[in-house]
Each structure stands twice: as C-alpha cells, then as structure tokens.
Coordinates of C-alpha atoms in Angstrom, one line a residue:
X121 CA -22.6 6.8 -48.7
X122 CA -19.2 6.1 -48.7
X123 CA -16.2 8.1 -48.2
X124 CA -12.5 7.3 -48.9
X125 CA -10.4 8.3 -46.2
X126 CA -6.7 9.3 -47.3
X127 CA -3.8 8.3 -45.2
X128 CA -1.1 10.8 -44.4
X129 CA 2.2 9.8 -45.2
X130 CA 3.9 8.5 -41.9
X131 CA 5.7 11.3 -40.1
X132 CA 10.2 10.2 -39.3
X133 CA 10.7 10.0 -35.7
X134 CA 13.1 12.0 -34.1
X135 CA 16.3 10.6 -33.8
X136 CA 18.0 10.3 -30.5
X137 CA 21.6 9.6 -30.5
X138 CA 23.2 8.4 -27.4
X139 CA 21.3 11.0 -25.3
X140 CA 23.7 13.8 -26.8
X141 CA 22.2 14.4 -30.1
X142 CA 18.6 14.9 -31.4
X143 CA 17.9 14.9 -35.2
X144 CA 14.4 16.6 -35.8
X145 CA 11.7 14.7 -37.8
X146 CA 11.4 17.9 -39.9
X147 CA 15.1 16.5 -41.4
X148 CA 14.0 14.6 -44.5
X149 CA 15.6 15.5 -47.3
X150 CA 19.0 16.9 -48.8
X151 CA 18.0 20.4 -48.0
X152 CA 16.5 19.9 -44.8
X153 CA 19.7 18.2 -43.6
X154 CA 21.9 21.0 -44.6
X155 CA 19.4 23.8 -42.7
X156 CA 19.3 21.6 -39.6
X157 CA 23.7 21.3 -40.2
X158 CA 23.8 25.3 -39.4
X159 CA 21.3 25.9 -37.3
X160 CA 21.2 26.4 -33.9
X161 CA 20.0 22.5 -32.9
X162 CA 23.3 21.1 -34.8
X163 CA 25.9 20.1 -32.4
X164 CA 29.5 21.6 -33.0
X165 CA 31.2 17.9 -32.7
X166 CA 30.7 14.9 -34.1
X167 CA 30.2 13.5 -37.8
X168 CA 27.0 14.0 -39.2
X169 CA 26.5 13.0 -42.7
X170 CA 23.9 12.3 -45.2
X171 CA 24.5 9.2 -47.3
X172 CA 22.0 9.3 -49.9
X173 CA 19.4 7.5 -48.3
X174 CA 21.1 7.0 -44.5
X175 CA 21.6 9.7 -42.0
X176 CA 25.1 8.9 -40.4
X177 CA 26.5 10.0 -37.2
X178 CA 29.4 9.1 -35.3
X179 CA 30.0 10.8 -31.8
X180 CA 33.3 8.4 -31.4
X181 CA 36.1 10.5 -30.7
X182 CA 39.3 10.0 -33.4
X183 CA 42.1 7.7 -32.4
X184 CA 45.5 9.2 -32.4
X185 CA 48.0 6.7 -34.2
X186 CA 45.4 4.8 -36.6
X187 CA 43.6 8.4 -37.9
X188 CA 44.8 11.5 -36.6
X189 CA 48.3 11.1 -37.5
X190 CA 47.4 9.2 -40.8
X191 CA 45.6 12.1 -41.9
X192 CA 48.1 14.5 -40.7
X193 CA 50.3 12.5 -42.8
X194 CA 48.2 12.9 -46.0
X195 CA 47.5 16.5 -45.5
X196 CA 51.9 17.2 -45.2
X197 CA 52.4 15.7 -48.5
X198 CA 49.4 16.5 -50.6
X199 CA 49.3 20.2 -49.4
X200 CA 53.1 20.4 -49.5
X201 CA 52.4 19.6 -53.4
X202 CA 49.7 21.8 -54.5
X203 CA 51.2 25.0 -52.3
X204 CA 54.6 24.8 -54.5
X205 CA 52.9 24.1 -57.9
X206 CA 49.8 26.2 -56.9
X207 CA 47.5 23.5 -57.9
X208 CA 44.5 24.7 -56.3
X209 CA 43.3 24.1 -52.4
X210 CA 43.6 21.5 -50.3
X211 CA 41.1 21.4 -47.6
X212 CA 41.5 19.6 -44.4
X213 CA 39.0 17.9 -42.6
X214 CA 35.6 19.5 -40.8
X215 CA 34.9 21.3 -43.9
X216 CA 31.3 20.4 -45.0
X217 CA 30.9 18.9 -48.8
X218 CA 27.6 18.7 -50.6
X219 CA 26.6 17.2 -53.8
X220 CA 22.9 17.5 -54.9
X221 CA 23.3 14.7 -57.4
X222 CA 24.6 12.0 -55.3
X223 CA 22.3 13.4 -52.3
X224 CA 25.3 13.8 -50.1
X225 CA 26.4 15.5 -47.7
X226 CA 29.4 14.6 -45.8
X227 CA 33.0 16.2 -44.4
X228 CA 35.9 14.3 -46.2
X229 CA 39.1 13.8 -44.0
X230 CA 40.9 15.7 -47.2
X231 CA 39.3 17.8 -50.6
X232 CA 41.5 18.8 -52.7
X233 CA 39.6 21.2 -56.2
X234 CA 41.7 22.4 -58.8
X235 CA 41.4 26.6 -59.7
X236 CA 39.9 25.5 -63.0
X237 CA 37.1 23.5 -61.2
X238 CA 36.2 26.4 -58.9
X239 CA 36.3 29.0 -62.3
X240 CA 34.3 26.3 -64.5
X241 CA 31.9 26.1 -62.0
X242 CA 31.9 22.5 -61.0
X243 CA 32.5 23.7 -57.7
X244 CA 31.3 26.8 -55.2
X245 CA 32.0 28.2 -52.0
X246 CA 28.7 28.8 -49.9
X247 CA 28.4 31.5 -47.9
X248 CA 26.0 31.9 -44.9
X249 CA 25.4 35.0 -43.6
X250 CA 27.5 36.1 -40.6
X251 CA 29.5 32.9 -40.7
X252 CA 31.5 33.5 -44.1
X253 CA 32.6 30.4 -46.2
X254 CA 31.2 27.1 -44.9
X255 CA 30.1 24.6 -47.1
X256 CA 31.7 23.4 -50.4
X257 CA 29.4 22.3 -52.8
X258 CA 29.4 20.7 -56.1
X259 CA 32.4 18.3 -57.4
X260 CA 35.9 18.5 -56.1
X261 CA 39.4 16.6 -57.9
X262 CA 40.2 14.5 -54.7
X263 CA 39.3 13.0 -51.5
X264 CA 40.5 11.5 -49.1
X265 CA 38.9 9.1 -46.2
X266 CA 41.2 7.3 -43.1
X267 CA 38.9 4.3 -42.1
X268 CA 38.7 3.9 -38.6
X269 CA 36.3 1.6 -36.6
X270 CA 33.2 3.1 -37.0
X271 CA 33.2 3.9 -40.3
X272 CA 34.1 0.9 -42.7
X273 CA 30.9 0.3 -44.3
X274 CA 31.0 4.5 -45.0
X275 CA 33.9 4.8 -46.1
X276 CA 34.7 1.2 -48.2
X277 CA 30.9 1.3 -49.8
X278 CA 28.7 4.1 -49.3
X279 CA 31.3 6.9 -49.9
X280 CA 32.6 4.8 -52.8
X281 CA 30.0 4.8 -54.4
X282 CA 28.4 8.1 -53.8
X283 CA 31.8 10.3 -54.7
X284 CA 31.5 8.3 -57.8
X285 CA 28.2 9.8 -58.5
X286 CA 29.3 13.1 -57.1
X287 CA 32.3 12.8 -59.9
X288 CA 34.8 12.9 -57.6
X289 CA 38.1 12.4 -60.1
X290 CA 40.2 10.7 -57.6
X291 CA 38.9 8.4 -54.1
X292 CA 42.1 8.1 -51.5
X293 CA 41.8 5.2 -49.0
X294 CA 43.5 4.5 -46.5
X295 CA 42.9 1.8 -43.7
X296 CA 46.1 1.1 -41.3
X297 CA 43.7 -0.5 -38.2
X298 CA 45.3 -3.9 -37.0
X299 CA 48.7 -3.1 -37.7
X300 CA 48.3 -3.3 -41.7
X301 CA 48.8 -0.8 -43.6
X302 CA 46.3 -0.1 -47.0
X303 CA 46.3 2.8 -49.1
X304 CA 44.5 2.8 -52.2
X305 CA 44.3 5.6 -54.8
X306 CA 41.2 4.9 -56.5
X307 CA 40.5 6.4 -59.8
X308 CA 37.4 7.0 -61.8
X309 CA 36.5 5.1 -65.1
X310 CA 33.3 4.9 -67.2
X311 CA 32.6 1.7 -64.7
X312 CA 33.4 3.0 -61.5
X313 CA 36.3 3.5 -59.4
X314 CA 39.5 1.0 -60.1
X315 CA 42.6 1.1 -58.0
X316 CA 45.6 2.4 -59.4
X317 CA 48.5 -0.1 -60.1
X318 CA 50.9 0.2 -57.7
X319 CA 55.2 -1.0 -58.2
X320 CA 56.8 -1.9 -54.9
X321 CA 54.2 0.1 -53.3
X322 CA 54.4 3.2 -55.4
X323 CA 50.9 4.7 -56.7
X324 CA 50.5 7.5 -59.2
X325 CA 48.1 9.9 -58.6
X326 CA 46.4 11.7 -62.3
X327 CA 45.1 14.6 -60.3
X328 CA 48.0 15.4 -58.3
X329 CA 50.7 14.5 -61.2
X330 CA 53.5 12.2 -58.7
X331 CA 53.8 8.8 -57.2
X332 CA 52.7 8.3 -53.6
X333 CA 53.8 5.7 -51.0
X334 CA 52.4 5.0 -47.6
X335 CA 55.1 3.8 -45.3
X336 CA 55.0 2.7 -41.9
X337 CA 58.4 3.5 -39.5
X338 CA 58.3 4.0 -36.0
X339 CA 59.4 7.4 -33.6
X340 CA 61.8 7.3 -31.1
X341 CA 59.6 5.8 -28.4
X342 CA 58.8 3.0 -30.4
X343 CA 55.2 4.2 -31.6
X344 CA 53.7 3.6 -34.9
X345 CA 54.2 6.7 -37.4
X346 CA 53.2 7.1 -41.0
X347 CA 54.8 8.9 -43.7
X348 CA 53.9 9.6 -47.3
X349 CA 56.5 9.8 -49.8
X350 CA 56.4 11.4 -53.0
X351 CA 58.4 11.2 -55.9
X352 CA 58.2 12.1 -59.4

C-alpha cells in the first residue's frame, strides 16, 4: 500500500536586516506587509517598501545636499502651487502609499492627489484606530522620487514601472548625485511613461498646469543648492 505524502509549501525565512530590523516570515503578501508596517514589530525609521514581488529596506540615513535639500526644493515650489490655486494636497515624504493593483506599497519623497481624485474615489485616506490618518491608498496625480545611492534600481525601474500600474498620472525624477543634475517629469501614455520635452531646460507639468526647471546655484559658503523655478 502506498501513500502519497504532500509537501508543504516552503515556509519565508525571517529577514534580518543589519542586526536592527527583523521582518517576520508571517509577512507574505500585500496585506501582511501593511499589518506588520503598523504594528508594534515595525521600526519607526528607515524605508521599508513592498515592490511587487521584492521587500525593500534601506536603513541609510539621507544625505543632506544630494536629497534632503532637493526634496525640500520640490516640496517649496509644488506646494507653493497647489496652496494658491487650491489644487488639492501635497504630501511630503514619510507618508505611507498603497496600491492593491500594482502590489505596492511604498512612501514617495512627494504625492501630490487632486480634490476630484479623493471625491471620485480613486483615492482614500486610511484610518487606524487611535492613530488617525496614516496610509494613502489607491492612485494619486503625482510623485515624486530624489535618487540617492541606494535606491537607483527602485526608483529608475521598479517604481517606474509599478506607479505606472498604480496609474500614477505624472512620475517626477530627479537624480543630482555626481555633481549632475537630472530632472525628469515623466508622463503617462497608453505605452508607459515618456519624458516630457523639455526647451532650455524648461518642463511642463499636465497635472500641475506650469513649466518647471531644476537649477543648480550655490549659497554663500560655496555649497551646492537647488532651486525649482516655475513659470507659466
């Protein structure tokens, strides 16, 4: 007599990160990622993300002239935009985003929705209990990722390709590592994303209705510092 033994599925491994940061095996999935994000085993820093298929995290700290200032950059002009107009919100960094559809979730440097996105639907503000407001989810207008380091592959293919699927509107890039200084507004077609044309440097943005420039100048002690212009 014979009998047919039937193998388990093998169990994930916890993840270890660095020594800092453990990532239960009972994370497997969209949902399980996003209880394990607010419980009481998620760490307060760091970038945690789930990328479709990959579970990212990045305990690297954010450099100052290259990131932090190039997003503060970003946030001035975009938010000094949609406060005057009344556009909708713009949503700084550390503010989680999920998207069942894409299997993502991730916190964009910048999210910007429109009021008629939040009233159609497309997007909702998730409450947890005791915490208030702390997790967007659905489909915003515009993003907006600073490449650093540790994050190329994320940011130049993964979240590329995932906001797509998400139907993010409108991708911003921007990469000024090694002195250079990139800034793409990438737009979405029936195809994918393409890059907006841009004349003498000058991009327009659909979502945000005016022409954006990334310039490089320098503050009085000689250090690098970014500004984005605007203009009609």
């Amino acid at each position: 007599m014979s009998a047919t033994l039937s193998k388990k599925p093998p169990k994930r491994p916890e993840v270890f990160v660095q020594g800092q940061v453990i990532i239960p095996a009972w994370v497997k999935d969209l949902d399980s990622f996003r209880r394990w994000r607010f419980s009481a085993e998620a760490p307060d820093g760091g970038d945690f993300a789930l990328l479709d298929s990959y579970l990212w995290v990045d305990l690297t700290r954010e450099e100052f002239l290259t990131h932090n200032q190039v997003k503060a950059a970003c946030d001035f002009a975009i938010m000094s935009i949609v406060m005057a107009a009344s556009l909708g919100r713009y949503v700084p960094d550390r503010m989680i985003f999920t998207n069942a559809e894409a299997n993502l979730n991730t916190e964009p440097d910048g999210l910007f929705f429109a009021w008629e996105t939040l009233r159609g639907g497309r997007l909702r503000l998730v409450q947890r209990e005791g915490q208030g407001v702390m997790e967007l989810e659905g489909s915003a207008d515009l993003v907006l990722e600073i490449v650093s380091k540790t994050s190329v592959r994320k940011d130049t293919v993964l979240l590329r390709d995932l906001y797509f699927k998400a139907g993010i509107q409108e991708y911003w890039l921007v990469d000024v590592r090694d002195g250079a200084v990139r800034f793409e507004i990438l737009q979405r077609t029936q195809e994918g994303y393409v890059a907006a044309p841009a004349t003498d440097g000058w991009m327009a943005s659909k979502v945000l209705g005016k022409k954006f420039q990334l310039q490089k100048k320098s503050d009085p002690l000689g250090h690098a510092q970014f500004v984005v212009a605007v203009k009609e």
